[in-house]
CSV table of C-alpha atoms and ligand atoms in Angstrom, one decimal:
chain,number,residue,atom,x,y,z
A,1,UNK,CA,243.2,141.4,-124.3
A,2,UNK,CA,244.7,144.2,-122.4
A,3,UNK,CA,247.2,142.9,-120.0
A,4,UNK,CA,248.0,145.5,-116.6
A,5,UNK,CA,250.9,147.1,-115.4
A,6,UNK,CA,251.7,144.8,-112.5
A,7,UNK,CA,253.7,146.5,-109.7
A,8,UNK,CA,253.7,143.5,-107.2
A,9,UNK,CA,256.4,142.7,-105.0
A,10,UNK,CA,255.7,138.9,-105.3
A,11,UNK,CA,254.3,136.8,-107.1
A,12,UNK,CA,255.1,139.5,-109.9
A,13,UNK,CA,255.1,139.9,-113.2
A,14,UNK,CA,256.6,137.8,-116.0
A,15,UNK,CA,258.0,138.3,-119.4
A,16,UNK,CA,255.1,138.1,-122.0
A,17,UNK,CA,256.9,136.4,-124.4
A,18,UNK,CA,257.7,133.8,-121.8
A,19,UNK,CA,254.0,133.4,-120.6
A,20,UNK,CA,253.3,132.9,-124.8
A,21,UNK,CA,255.7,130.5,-125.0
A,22,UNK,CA,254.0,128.9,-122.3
A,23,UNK,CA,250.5,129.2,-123.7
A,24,UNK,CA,251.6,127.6,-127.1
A,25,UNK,CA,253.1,124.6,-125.4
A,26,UNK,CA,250.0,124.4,-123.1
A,27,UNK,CA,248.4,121.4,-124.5
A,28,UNK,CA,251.8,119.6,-126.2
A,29,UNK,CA,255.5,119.9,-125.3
A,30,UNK,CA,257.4,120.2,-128.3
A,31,UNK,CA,255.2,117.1,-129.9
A,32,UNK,CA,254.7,115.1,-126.9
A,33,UNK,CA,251.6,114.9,-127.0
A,34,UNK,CA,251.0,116.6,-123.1
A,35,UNK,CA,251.6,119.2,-120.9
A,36,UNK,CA,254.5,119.9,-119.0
A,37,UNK,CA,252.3,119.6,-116.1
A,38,UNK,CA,251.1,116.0,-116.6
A,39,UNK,CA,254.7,114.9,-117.1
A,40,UNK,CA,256.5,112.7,-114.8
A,41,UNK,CA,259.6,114.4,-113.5
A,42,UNK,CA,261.1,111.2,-113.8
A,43,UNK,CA,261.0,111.0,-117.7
A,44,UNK,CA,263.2,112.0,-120.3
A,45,UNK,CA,261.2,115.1,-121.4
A,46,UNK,CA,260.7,116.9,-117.6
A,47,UNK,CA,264.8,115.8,-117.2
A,48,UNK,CA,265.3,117.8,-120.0
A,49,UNK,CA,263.5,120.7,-119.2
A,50,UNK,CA,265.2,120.7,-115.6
A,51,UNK,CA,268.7,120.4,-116.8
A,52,UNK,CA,268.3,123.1,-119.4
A,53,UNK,CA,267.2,125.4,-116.8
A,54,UNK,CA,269.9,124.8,-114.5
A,55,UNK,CA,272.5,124.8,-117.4
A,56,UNK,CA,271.0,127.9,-118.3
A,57,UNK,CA,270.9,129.7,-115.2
A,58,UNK,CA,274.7,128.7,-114.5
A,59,UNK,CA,275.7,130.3,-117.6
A,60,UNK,CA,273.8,133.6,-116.7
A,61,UNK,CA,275.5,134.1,-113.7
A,62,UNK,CA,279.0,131.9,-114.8
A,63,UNK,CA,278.2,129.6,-111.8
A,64,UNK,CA,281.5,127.4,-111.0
A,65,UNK,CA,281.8,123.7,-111.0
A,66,UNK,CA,282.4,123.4,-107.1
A,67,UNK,CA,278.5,125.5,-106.4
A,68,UNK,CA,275.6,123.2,-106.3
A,69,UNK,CA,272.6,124.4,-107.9
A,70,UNK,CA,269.2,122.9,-106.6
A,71,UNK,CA,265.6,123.5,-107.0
A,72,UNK,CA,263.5,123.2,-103.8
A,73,UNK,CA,260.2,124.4,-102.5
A,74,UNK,CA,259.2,126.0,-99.1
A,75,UNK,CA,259.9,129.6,-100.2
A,76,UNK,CA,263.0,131.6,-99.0
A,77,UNK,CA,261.0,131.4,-95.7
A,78,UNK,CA,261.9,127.6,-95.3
A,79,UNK,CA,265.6,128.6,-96.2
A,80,UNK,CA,265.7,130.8,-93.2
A,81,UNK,CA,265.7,127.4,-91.1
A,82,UNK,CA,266.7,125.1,-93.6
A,83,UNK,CA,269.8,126.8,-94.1
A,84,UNK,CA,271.3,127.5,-90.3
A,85,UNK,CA,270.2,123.5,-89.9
A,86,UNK,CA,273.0,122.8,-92.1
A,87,UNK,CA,275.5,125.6,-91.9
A,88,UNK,CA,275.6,125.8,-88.0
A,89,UNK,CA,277.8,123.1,-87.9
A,90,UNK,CA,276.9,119.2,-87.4
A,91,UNK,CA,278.6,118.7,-83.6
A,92,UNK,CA,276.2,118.8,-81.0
A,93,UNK,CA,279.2,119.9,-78.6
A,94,UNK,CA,279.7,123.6,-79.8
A,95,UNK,CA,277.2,125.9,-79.7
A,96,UNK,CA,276.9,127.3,-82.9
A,97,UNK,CA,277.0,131.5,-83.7
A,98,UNK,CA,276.5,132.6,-86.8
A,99,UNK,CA,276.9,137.0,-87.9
A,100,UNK,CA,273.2,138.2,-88.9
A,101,UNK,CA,273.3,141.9,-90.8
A,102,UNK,CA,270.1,143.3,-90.0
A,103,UNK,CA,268.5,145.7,-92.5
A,104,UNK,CA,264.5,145.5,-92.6
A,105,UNK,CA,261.6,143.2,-92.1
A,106,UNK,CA,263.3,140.0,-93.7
A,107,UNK,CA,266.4,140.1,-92.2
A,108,UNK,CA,264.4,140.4,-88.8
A,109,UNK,CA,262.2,137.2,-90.2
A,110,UNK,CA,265.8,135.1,-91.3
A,111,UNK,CA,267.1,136.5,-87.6
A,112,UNK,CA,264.2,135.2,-85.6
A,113,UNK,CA,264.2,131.7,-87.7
A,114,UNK,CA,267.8,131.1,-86.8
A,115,UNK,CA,267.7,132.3,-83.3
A,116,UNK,CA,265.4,128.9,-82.7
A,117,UNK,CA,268.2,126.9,-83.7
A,118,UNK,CA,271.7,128.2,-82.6
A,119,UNK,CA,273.6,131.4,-81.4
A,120,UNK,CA,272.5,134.5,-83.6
A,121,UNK,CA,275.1,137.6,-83.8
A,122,UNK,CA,273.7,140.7,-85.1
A,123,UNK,CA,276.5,142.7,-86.6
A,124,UNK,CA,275.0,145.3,-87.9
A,125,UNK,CA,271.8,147.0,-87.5
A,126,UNK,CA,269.5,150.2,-89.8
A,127,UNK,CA,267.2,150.0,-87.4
A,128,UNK,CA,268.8,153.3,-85.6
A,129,UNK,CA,267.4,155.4,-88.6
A,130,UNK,CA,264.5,153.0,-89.5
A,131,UNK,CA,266.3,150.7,-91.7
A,132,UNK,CA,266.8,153.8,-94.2
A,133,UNK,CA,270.0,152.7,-95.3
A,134,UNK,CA,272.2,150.2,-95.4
A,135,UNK,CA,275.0,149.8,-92.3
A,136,UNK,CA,278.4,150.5,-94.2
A,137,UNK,CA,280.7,147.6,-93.4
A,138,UNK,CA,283.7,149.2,-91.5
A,139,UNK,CA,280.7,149.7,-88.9
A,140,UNK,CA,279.8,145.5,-88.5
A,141,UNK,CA,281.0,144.0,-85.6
A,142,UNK,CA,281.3,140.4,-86.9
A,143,UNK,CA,282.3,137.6,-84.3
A,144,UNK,CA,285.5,135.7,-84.9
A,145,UNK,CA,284.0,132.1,-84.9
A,146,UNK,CA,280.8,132.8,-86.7
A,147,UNK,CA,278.9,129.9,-89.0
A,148,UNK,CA,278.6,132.2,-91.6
A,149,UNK,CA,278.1,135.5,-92.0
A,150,UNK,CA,273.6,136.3,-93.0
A,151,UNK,CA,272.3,139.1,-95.1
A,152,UNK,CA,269.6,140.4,-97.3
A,153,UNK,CA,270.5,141.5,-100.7
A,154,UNK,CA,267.5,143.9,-101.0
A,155,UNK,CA,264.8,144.1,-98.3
A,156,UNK,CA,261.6,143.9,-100.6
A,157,UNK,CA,258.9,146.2,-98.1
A,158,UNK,CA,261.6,148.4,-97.1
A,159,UNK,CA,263.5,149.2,-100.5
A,160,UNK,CA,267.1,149.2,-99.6
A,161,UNK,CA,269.4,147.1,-101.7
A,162,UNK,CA,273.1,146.2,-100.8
A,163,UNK,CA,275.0,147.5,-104.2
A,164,UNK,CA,278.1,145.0,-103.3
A,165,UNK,CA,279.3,142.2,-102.0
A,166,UNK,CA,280.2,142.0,-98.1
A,167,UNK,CA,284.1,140.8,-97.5
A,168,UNK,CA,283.8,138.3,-95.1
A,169,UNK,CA,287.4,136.8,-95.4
A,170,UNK,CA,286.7,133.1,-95.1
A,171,UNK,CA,283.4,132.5,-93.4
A,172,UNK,CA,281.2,131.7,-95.6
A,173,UNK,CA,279.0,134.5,-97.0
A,174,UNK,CA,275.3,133.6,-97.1
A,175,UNK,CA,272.3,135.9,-98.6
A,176,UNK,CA,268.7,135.8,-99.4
A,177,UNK,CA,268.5,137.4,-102.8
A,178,UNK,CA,265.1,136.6,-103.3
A,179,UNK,CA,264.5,139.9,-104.7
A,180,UNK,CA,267.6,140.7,-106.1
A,181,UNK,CA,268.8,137.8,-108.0
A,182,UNK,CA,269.4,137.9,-111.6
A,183,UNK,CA,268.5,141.5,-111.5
A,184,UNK,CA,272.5,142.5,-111.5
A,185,UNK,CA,276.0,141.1,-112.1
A,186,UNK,CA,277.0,138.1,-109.2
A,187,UNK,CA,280.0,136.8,-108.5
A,188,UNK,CA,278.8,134.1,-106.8
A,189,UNK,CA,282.5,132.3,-105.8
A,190,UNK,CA,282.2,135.4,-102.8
A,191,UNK,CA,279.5,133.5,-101.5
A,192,UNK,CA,278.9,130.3,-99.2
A,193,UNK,CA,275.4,129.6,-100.1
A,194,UNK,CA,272.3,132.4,-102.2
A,195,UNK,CA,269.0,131.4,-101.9
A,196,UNK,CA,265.8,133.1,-103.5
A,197,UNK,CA,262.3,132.5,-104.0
A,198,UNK,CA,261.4,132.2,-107.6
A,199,UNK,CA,258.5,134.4,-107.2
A,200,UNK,CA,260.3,137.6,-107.2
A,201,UNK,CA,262.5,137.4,-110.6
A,202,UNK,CA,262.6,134.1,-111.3
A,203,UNK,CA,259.3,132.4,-112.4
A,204,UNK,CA,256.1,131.4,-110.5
A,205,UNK,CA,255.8,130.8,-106.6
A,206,UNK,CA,256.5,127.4,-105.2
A,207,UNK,CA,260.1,127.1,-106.4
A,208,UNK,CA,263.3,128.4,-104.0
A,209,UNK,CA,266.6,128.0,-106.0
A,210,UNK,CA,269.9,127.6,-103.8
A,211,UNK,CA,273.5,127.6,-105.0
A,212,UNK,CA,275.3,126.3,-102.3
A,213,UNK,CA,279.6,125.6,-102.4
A,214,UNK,CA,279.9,121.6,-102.2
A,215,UNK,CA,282.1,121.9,-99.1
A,216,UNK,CA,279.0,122.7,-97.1
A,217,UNK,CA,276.9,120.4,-98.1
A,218,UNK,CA,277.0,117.5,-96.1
A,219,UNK,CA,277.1,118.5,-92.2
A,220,UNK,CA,273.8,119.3,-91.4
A,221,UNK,CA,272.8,118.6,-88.0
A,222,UNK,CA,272.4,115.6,-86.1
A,223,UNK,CA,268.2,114.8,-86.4
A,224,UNK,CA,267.9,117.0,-89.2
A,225,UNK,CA,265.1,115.8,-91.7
A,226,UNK,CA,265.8,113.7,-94.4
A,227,UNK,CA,263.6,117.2,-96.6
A,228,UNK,CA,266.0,119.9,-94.5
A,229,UNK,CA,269.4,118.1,-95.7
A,230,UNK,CA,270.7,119.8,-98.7
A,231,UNK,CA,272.8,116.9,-98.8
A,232,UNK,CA,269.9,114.8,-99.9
A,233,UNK,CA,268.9,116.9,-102.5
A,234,UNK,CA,272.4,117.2,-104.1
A,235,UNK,CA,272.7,113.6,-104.1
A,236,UNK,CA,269.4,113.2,-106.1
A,237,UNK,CA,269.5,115.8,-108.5
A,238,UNK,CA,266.6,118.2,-106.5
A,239,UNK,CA,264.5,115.3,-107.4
A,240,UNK,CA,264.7,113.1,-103.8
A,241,UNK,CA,260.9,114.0,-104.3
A,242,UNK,CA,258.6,115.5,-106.8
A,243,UNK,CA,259.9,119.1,-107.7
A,244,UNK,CA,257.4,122.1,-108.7
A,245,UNK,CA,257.8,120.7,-112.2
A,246,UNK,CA,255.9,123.6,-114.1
A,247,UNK,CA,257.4,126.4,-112.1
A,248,UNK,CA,260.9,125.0,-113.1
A,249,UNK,CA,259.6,125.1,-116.5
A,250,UNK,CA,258.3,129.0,-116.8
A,251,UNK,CA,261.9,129.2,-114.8
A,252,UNK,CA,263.6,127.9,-117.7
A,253,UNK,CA,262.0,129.8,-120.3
A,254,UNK,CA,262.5,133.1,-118.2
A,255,UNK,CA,266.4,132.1,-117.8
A,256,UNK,CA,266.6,131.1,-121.9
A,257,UNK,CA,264.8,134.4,-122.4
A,258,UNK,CA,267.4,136.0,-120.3
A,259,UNK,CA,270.2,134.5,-122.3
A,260,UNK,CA,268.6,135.5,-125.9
A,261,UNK,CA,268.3,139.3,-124.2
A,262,UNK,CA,271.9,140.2,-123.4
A,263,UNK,CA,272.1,138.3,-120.5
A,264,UNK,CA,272.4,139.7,-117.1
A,265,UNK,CA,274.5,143.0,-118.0
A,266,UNK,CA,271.9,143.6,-120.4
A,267,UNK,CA,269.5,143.5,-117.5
A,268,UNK,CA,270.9,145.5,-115.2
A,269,UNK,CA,270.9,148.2,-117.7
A,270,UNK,CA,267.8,148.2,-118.2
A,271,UNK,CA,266.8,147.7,-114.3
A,272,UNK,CA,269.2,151.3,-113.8
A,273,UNK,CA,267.1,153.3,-116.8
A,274,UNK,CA,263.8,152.1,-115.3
A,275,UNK,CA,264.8,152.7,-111.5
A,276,UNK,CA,266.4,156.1,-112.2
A,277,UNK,CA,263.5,157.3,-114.6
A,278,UNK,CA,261.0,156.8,-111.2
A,279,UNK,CA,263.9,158.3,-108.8
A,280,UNK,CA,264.1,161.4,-110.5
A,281,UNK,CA,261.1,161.5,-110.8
A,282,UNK,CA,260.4,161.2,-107.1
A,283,UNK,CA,263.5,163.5,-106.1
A,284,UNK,CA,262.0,166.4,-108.5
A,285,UNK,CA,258.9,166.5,-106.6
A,286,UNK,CA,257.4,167.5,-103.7
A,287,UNK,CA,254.5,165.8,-103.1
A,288,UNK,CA,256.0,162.3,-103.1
A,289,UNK,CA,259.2,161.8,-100.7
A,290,UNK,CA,261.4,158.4,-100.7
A,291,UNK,CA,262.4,158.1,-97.6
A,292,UNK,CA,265.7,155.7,-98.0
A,293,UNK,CA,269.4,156.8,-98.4
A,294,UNK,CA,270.3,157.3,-102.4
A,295,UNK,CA,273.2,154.8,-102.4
A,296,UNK,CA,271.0,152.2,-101.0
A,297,UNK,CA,267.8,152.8,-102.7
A,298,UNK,CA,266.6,149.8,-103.9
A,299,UNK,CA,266.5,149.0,-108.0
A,300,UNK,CA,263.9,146.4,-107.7
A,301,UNK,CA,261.2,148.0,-104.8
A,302,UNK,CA,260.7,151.5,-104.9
A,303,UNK,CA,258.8,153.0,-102.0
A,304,UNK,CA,257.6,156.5,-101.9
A,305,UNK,CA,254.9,158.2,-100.1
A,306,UNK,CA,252.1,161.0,-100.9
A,307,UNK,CA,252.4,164.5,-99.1
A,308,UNK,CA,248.6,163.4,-97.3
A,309,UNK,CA,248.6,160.1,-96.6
A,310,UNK,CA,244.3,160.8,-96.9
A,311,UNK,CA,245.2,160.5,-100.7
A,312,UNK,CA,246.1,157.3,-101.0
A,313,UNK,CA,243.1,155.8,-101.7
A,314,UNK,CA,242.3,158.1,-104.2
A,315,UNK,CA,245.7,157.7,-106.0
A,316,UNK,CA,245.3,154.2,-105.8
A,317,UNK,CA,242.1,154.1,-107.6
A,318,UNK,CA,243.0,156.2,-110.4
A,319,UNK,CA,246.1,154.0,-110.9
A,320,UNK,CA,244.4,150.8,-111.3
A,321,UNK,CA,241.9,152.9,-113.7
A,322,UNK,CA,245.5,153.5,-116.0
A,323,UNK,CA,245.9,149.6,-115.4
A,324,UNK,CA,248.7,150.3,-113.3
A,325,UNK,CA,247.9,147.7,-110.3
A,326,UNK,CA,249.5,146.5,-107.1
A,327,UNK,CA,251.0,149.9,-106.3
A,328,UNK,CA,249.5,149.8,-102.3
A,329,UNK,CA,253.1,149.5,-100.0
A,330,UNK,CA,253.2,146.9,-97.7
A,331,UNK,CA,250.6,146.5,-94.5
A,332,UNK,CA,253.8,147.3,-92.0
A,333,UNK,CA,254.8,149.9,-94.0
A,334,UNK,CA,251.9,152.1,-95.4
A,335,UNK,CA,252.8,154.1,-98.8
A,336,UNK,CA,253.1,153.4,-101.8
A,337,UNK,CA,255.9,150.4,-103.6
A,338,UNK,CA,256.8,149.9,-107.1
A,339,UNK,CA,258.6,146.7,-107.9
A,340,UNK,CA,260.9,146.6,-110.6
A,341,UNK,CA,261.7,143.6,-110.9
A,342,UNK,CA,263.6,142.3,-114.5
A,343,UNK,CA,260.2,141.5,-116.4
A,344,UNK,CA,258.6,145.3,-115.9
A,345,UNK,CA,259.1,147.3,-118.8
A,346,UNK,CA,260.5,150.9,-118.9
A,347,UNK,CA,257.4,152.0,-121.2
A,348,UNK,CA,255.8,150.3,-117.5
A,349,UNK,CA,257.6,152.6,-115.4
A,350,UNK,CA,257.0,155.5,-118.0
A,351,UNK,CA,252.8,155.5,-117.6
A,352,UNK,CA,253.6,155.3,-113.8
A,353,UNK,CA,255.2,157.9,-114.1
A,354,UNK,CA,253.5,159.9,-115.9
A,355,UNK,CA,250.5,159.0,-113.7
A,356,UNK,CA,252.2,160.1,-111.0
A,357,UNK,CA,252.7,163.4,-112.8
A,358,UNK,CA,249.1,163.7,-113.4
A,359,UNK,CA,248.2,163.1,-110.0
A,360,UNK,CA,250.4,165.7,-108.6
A,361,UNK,CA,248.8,167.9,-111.3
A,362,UNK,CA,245.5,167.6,-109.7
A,363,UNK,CA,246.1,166.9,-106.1
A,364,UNK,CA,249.7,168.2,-105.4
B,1,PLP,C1,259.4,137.4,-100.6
B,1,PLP,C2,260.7,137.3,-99.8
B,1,PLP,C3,260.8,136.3,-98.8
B,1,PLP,C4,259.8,135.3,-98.5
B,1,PLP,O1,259.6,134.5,-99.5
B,1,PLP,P1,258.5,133.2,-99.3
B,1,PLP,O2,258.7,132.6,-100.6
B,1,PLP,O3,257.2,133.8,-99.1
B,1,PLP,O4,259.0,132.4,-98.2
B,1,PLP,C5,262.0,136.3,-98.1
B,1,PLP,N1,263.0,137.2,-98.3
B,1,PLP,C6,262.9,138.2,-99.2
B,1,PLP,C7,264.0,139.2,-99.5
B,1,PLP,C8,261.7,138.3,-100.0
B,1,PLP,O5,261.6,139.2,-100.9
């Protein structure tokens, strides 16, 4: 069996020894006699499972008692609606605003979502230098009777990456960090509300974890659905209906594996050695350019670009040849992306890189 170097932004790659767990408990959970996958989430054993990955996953990132964690579906895409439906406020008399930072294509995706449903503020914009960079705060412009204040912890296509937390006094801070969670410290009392896709750094696609501070659950607005009221999913323990029961699983193992690994200091270490060992990389040559400011650069997507953009097929090729696959940038973007994300390996980013040596060799 040879297993790839997979460089995919999403779904992307998970810890071996997670998916080998997972193979040895394919066929019987710890002497159950079944698969996690045939289990009713109902019964003791699936209960279990689901509380022991959200106890783990609020010791990783020393959750407090007043955050509810929950485990939906719909992607981080259904949290750019879900989530305005119940922070904009549950009056039908004031017209809602809420402060949207915009840095790349997600934020513009979260932005156009929550213009359907209420007043959207943009405070802050890259887009004068091509979303290259992240807006420093002392430039926002952020509306005194705001929602909440919207932005995205690292823009996955683009590759820029907030490295700290936004002050937003007391509106509540909201961010997608569907590609950055777990990858770096978080102190989540700064924030309102996180929501990520699981796909990213968490486990497989299909589950979207939010932590949300109990004071804002409950006001969604009027003629909300019953499945767009986090309310509703607080009050039943994320299991109002049937959760993505195997993807919570895999979750759990990657959040116990976490734990047994140093936790999540241990991890950003390791995310810093593999992201600068590509950077300098990168910034030592001249055939490949990065195009995004250095403090915002992005630990978890790396984009970069060949000198002749006629190369890239080429490049591509003998990459997947290395078994080093998923390397081709987004279709808005072009390029070339790398994703980082907690489960690739340094000795990963290593043969990229030294593929990337090679290449310039012969073509640079
Ligand atoms: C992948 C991604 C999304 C979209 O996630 P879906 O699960 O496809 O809805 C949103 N935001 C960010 C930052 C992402 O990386």
């Amino acid at each position: 069996m040879t297993r790839v170097f997979n460089f995919s932004a999403g779904p992307a790659t998970l810890p071996e020894e997670v998916l080998r767990q997972a193979a040895g408990e394919m066929l019987d959970w710890h002497g159950s006699g079944q698969s996690v996958m045939e289990m009713s989430h109902r019964g003791e054993e699936f209960i279990e499972i689901a509380d022991a990955a959200e106890a783990d996953l609020r010791t990783l990132l020393a959750i407090p008692d007043n955050y509810k964690v929950l485990f939906l579906q719909g992607g981080a895409s259904l949290q750019f609606e879900m989530m305005p439906m119940n922070l904009m406020g549950d009056t039908a008399e004031v017209a809602p605003t809420a402060d949207y930072i915009h840095t790349g294509d997600w934020a513009k995706k979260a932005i156009k979502a929550a213009r359907g449903l209420g007043g959207v503020h943009i405070a802050a914009s890259g887009e004068d230098r091509s979303f290259t960079y992240i807006p420093p705060q002392r430039t926002w412009r952020l509306s005194n009777d705001a929602a909440y204040v919207h932005y995205t912890a690292n823009e996955t296509i683009g590759g820029v990456e907030f490295g700290w937390v936004p002050d937003v006094g007391d509106v509540p801070l909201v961010s997608d960090m569907s590609s950055q969670i777990l990858s770096r410290p978080l102190d989540v009392s700064r924030f309102g509300l996180i929501y990520a896709g699981a796909q990213k750094n968490i486990g497989p696609a299909g589950l979207t974890i939010v932590i949300v501070r109990e004071d804002l659950v409950g006001h969604a607005r009027p003629g909300t659905p019953s499945m767009l009221d986090y309310a509703i999913h607080a009050n039943s323990g994320s299991m109002y209906n049937t959760p993505p029961t195997y993807a919570i699983y895999i979750a759990g193992l990657v959040f116990r594996r976490l734990l047994k690994t140093g936790g999540i200091a241990a991890a950003e270490q390791r995310n810093k050695a593999k992201a600068a060992l590509l950077y300098d990389y990168l910034d030592g040559s001249d055939f490949y350019t990065n195009p995004v400011e250095p403090a915002d650069r992005s630990r978890m997507n790396v984009s970069f670009r060949l000198a002749d953009p006629a190369l890239d097929a080429e490049f591509l090729a003998g990459a997947t040849k290395r078994d080093l696959v998923q390397l081709k940038g987004h279709r808005s973007v072009g390029g070339m992306r790398a994703s980082l994300y907690n489960a690739m390996t340094l000795e990963g980013v290593q043969a990229l890189v030294d593929y990337l040596a090679e290449f310039e060799a012969m073509r640079g």
